[in-house]
Tab-separated table of C-alpha atoms in Angstrom:
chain	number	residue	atom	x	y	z
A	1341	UNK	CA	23.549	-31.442	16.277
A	1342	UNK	CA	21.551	-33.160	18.821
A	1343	UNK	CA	18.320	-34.793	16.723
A	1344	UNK	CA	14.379	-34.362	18.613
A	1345	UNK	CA	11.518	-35.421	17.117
A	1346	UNK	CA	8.563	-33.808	16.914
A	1347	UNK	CA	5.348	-35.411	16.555
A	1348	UNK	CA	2.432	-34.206	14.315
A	1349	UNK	CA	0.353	-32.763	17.480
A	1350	UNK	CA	3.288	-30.401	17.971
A	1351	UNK	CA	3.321	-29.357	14.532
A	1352	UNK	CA	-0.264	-28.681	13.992
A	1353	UNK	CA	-0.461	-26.688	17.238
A	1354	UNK	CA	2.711	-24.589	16.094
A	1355	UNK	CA	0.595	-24.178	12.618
A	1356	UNK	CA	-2.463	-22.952	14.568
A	1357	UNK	CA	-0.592	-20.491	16.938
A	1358	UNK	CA	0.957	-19.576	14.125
A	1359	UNK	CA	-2.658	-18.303	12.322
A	1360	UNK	CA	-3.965	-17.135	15.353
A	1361	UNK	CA	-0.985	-14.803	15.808
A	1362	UNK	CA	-1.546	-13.738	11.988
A	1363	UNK	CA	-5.048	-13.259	12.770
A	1364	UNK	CA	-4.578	-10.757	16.202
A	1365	UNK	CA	-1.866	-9.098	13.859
A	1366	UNK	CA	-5.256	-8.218	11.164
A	1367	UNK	CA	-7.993	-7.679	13.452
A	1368	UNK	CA	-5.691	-5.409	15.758
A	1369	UNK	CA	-4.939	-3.313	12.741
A	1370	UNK	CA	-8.291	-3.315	11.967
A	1371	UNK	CA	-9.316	-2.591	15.315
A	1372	UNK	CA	-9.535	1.010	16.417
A	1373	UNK	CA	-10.041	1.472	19.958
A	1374	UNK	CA	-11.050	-1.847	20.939
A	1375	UNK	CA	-9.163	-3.214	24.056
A	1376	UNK	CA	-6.733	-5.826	23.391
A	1377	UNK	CA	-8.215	-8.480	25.820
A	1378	UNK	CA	-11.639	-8.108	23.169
A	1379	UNK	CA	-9.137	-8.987	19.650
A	1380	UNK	CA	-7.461	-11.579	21.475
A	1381	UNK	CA	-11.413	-13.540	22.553
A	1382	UNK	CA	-12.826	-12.676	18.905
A	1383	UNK	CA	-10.208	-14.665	16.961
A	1384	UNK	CA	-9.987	-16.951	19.491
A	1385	UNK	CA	-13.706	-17.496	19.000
A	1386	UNK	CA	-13.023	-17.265	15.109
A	1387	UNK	CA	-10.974	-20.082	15.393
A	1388	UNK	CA	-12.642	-22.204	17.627
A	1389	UNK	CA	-15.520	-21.897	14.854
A	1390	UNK	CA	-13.315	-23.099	12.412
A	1391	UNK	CA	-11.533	-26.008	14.110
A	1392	UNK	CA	-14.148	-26.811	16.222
A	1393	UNK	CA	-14.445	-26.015	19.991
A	1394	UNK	CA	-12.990	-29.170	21.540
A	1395	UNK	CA	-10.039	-29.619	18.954
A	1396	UNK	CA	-7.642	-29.418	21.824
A	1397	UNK	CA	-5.428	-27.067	20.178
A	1398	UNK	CA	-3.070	-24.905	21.804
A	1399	UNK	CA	-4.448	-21.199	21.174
A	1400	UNK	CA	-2.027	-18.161	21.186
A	1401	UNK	CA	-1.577	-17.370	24.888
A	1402	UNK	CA	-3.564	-14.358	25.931
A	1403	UNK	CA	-1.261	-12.383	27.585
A	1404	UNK	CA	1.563	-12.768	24.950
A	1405	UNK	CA	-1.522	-12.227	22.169
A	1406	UNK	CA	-2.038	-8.657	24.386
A	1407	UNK	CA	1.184	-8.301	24.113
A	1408	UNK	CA	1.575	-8.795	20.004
A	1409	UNK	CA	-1.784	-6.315	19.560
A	1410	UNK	CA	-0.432	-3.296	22.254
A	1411	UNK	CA	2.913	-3.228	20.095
A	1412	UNK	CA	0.986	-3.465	16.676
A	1413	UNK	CA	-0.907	-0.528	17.635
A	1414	UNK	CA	1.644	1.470	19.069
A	1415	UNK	CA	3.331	0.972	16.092
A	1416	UNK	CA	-0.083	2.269	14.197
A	1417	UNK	CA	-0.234	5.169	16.203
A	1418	UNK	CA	3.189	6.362	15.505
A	1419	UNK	CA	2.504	5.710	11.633
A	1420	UNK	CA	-0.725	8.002	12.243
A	1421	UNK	CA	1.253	10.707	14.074
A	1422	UNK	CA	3.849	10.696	11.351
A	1423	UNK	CA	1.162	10.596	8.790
A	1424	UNK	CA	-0.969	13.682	10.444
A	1425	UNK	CA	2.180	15.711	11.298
A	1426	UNK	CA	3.976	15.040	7.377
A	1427	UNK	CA	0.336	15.702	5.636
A	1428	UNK	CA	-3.069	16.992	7.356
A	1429	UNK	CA	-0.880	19.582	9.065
A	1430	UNK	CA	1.305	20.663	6.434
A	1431	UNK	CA	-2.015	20.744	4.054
A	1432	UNK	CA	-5.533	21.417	4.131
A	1433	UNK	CA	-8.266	18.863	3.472
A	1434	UNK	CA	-9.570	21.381	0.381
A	1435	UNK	CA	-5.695	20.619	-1.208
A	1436	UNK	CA	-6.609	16.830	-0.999
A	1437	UNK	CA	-9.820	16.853	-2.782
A	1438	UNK	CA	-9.239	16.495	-6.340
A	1439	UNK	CA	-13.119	16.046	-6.861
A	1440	UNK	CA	-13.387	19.336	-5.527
A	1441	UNK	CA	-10.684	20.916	-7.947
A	1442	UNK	CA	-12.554	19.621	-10.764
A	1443	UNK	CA	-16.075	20.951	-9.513
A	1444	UNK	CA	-14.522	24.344	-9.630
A	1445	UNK	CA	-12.721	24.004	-13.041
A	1446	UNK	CA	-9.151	23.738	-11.453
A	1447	UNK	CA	-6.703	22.357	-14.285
A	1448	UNK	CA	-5.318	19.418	-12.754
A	1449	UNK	CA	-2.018	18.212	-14.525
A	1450	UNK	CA	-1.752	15.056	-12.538
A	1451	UNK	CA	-3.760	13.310	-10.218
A	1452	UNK	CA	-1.469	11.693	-8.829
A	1453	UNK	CA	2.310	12.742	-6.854
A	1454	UNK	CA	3.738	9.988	-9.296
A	1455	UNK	CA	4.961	12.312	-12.317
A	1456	UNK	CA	5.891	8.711	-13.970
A	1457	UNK	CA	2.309	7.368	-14.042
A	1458	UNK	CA	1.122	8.599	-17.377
A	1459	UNK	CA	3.904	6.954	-18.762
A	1460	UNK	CA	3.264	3.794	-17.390
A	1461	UNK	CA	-0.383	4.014	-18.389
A	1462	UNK	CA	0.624	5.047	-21.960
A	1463	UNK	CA	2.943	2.027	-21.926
A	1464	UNK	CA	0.352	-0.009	-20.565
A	1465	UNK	CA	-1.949	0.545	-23.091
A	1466	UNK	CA	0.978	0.036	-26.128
A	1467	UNK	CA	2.003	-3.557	-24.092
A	1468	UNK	CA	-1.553	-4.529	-24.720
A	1469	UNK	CA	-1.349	-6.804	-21.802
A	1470	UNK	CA	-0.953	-6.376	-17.862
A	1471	UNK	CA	1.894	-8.863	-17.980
A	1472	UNK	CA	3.722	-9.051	-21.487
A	1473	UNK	CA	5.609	-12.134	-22.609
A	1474	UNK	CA	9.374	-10.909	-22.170
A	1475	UNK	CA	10.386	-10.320	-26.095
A	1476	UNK	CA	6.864	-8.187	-26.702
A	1477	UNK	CA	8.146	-6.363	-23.491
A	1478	UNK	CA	11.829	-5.602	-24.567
A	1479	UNK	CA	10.526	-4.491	-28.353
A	1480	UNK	CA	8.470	-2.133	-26.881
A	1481	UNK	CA	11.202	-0.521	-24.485
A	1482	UNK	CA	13.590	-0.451	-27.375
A	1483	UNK	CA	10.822	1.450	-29.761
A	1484	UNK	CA	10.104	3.690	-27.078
A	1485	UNK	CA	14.014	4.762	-26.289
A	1486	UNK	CA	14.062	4.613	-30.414
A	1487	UNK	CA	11.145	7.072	-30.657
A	1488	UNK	CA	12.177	9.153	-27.881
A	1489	UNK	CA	15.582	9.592	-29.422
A	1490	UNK	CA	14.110	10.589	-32.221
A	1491	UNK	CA	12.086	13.262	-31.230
A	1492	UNK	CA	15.101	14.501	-28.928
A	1493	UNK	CA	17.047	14.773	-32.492
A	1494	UNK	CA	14.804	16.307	-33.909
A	1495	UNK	CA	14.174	19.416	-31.212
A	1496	UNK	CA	17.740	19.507	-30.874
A	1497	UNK	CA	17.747	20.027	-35.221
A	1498	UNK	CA	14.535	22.489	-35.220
A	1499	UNK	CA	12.642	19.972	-37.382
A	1500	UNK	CA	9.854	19.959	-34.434
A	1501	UNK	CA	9.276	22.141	-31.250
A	1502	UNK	CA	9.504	20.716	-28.267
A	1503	UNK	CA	6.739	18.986	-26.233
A	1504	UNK	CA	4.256	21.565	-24.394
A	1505	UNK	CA	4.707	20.839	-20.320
A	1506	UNK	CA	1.485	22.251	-18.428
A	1507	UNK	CA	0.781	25.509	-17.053
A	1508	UNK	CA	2.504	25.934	-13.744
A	1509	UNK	CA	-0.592	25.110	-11.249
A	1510	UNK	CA	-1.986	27.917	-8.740
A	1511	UNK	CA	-3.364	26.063	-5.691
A	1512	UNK	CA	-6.812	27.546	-4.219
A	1513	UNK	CA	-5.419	27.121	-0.976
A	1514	UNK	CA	-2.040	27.313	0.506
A	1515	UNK	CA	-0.537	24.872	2.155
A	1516	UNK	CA	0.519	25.471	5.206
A	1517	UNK	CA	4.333	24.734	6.419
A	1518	UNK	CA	5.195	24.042	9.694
């Protein structure tokens, strides 16, 4: 292939037009409502404050910048559309509010729509650490698949009853299907 150089200048200006872009990408997430034109001057001014206002650095063009922040938040308004249509319509707000539940004595089995999480949090706790070394990590696996074997033996023998599941839950409100 053909061989160009390219000088420092061109790299540093590439580097900054490459922050500024990641910075309009942020703020415009960030940004409800406010016109592109607006995100594009306040990181501009951000970064003139941090590499000083006559560094002589190329700055993300404006109109591409518009450009980058009008098709970021497009793309967050379809997210919120989905995210509206899939859950505040099929659902009402009382549904989401788990303090609520618990202020009127609702049992709650899980808190969460993640059935696995207690048993990460119960293997959490037997790891000891956030981030086990790798043989710690492996004994415990194999002691829990050991112990779980064990108790499936011994329902399947009638030397113990199987684990209680919770009471099917009765929402206060129904949710409402499309």
């Amino acid at each position: 292939g053909e061989h160009v150089c390219v000088t420092g200048d061109d790299v540093i200006a590439r580097d900054v037009q490459e922050e500024m872009l990641q910075l309009l990408e942020l703020r415009s997430l960030g940004s409800l409502g406010v016109l592109p034109g607006r995100v594009w001057r306040d990181v501009k001014d951000e970064m003139i404050r941090e590499y000083g206002e006559r560094s002589g650095l190329r700055f993300f063009p404006k109109r591409e910048a518009i450009g980058v922040i009008r098709r970021l938040q497009s793309k967050r308004q379809a997210f919120w559309d989905y995210f509206v249509k899939t859950w505040c319509d099929t659902y009402g707000i009382s549904c989401w509010n788990i303090s609520g539940m618990m202020k009127e004595n609702v049992e709650i089995v899980n808190r969460t729509n993640n059935s696995l999480k207690p048993n990460n949090w119960k293997l959490t706790d037997t790891f000891g650490a956030p981030h086990p070394r790798i043989l710690n990590f492996v004994e415990v696996l194999k002691q829990e698949a050991k112990n779980y074997l064990n108790q499936l033996a011994d329902v399947r023998h009638r030397r113990e009853r199987p684990p209680l599941h919770a009471a099917p839950y009765r929402y206060t409100c129904v949710p409402r299907l499309r």
